[in-house]
Tab-separated table of C-alpha atoms in Angstrom:
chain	number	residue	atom	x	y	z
A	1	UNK	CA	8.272	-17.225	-4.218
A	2	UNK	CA	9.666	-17.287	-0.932
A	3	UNK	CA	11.863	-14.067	-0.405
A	4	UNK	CA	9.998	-10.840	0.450
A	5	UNK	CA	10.245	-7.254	1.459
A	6	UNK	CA	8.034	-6.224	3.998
A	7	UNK	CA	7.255	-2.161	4.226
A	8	UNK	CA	4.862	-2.075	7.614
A	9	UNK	CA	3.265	1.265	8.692
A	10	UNK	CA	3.136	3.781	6.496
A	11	UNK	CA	0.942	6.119	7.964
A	12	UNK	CA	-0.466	9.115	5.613
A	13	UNK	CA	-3.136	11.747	5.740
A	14	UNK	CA	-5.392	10.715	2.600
A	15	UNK	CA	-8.954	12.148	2.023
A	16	UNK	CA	-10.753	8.774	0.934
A	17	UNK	CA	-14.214	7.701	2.249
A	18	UNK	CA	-17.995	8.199	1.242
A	19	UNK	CA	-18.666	10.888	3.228
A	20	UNK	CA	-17.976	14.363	2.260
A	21	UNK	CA	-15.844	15.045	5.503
A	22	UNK	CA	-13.822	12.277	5.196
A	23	UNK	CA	-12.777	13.929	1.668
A	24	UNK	CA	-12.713	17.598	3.097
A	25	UNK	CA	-11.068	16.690	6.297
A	26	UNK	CA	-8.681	14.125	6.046
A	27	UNK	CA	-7.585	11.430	8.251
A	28	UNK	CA	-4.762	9.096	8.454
A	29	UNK	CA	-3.993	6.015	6.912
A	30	UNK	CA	-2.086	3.067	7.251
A	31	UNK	CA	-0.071	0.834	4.702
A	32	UNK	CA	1.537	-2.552	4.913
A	33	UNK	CA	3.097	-4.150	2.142
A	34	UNK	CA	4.859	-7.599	1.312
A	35	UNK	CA	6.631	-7.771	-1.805
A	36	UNK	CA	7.576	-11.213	-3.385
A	37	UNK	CA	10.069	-11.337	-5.288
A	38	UNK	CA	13.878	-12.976	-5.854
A	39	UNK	CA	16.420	-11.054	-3.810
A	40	UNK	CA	19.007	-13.919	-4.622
A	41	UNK	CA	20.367	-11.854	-6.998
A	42	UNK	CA	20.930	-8.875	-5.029
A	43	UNK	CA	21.801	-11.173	-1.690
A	44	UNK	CA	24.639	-11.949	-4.259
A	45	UNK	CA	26.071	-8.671	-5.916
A	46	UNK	CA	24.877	-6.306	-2.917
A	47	UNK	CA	23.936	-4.177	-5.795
A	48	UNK	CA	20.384	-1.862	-4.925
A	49	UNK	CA	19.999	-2.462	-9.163
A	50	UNK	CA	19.470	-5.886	-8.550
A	51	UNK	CA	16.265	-5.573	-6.419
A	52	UNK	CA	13.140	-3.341	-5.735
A	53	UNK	CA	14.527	0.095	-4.779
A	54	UNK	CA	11.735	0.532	-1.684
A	55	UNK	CA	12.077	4.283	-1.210
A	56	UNK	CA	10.610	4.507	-4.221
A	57	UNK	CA	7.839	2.187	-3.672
A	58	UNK	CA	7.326	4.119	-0.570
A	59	UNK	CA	7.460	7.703	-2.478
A	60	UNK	CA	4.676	5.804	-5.432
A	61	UNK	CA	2.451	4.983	-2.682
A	62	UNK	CA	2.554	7.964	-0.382
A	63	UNK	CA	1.835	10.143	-3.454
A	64	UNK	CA	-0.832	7.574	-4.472
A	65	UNK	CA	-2.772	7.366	-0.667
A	66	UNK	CA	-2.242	11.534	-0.316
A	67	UNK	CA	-3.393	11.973	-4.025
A	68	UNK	CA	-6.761	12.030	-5.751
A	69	UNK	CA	-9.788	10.936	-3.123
A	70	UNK	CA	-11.376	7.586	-3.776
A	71	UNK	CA	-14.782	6.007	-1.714
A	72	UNK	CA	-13.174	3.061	-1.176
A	73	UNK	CA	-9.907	1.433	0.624
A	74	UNK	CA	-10.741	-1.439	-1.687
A	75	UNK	CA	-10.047	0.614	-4.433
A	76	UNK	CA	-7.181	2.673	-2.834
A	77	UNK	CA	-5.461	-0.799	-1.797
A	78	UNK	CA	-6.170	-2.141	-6.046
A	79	UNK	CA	-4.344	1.167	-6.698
A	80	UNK	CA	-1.282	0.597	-4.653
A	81	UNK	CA	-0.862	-3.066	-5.817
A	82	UNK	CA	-0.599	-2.007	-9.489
A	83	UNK	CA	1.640	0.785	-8.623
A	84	UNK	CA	3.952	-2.114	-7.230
A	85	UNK	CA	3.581	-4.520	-9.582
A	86	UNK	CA	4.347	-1.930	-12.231
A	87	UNK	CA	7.911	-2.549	-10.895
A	88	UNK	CA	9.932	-5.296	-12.666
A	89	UNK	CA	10.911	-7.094	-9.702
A	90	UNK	CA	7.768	-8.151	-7.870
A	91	UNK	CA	5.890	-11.046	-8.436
A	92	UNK	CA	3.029	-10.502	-6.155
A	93	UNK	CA	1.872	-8.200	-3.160
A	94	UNK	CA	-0.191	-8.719	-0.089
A	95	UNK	CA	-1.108	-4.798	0.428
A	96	UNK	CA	-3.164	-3.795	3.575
A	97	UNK	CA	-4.551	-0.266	4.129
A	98	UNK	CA	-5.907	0.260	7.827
A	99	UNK	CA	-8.490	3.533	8.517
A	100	UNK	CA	-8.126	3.191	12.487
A	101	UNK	CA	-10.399	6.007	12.611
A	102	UNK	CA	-13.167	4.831	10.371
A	103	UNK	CA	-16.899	6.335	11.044
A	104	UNK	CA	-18.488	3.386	11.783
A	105	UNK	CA	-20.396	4.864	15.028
A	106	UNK	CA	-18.618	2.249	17.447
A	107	UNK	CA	-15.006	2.136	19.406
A	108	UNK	CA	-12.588	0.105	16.985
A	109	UNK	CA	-8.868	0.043	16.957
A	110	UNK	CA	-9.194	-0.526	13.309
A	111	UNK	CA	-10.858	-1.191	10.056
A	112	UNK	CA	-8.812	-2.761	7.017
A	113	UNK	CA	-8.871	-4.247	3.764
A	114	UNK	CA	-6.153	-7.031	2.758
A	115	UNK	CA	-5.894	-8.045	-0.853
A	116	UNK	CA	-3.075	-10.355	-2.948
A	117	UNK	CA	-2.610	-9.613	-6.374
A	118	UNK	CA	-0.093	-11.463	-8.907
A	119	UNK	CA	1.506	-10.417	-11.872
């Protein structure tokens, strides 16, 4: 598949992590997506019926990454991929969630996890 839609930067408050302040305190996250899929279709009709509708992506995931607390970004980023690929259009999605402000006891600009999933 080569056509995509690319949603870069979404940046929520989500209480995910091991520690307990990370879940009582919060701290922002950050979500890229690709999307595969074929936008020929729509490139044709101009008709938003013919492709992914990405405000609601958008909506799905910011509910998801503000919603119920997980340890992991691994499992917060497996979350967000089946929440897109529960969508008829995609094919596959490259999601990233960055936690720039990660406890890890050291000055980094960021901390992510990167995953590709398939339907």
């Amino acid at each position: 598949m080569s056509d995509s839609i690319s949603i870069t930067g979404l940046r929520l408050t989500g209480y995910h992590g091991v520690f307990e302040h990370e879940k009582i305190d919060g701290q922002v996250f950050i979500v890229d997506l690709t999307i595969e899929l074929n936008t020929q279709h729509a490139g044709q009709s101009d008709d938003l019926a013919d492709t992914l509708d990405y405000s609601v992506v958008v909506d799905e995931v910011a509910a998801r990454v503000t919603g119920q607390s997980v340890d992991l970004i691994e499992t917060l980023a497996e979350d967000i991929s089946r929440i897109v690929l529960g969508h008829p259009q995609p094919q596959a999605v490259t999601v990233t969630v960055h936690k720039p402000d990660a406890p890890v006891g050291h000055p980094v600009s960021d901390i992510a996890v990167t995953i590709r999933r398939e339907k």
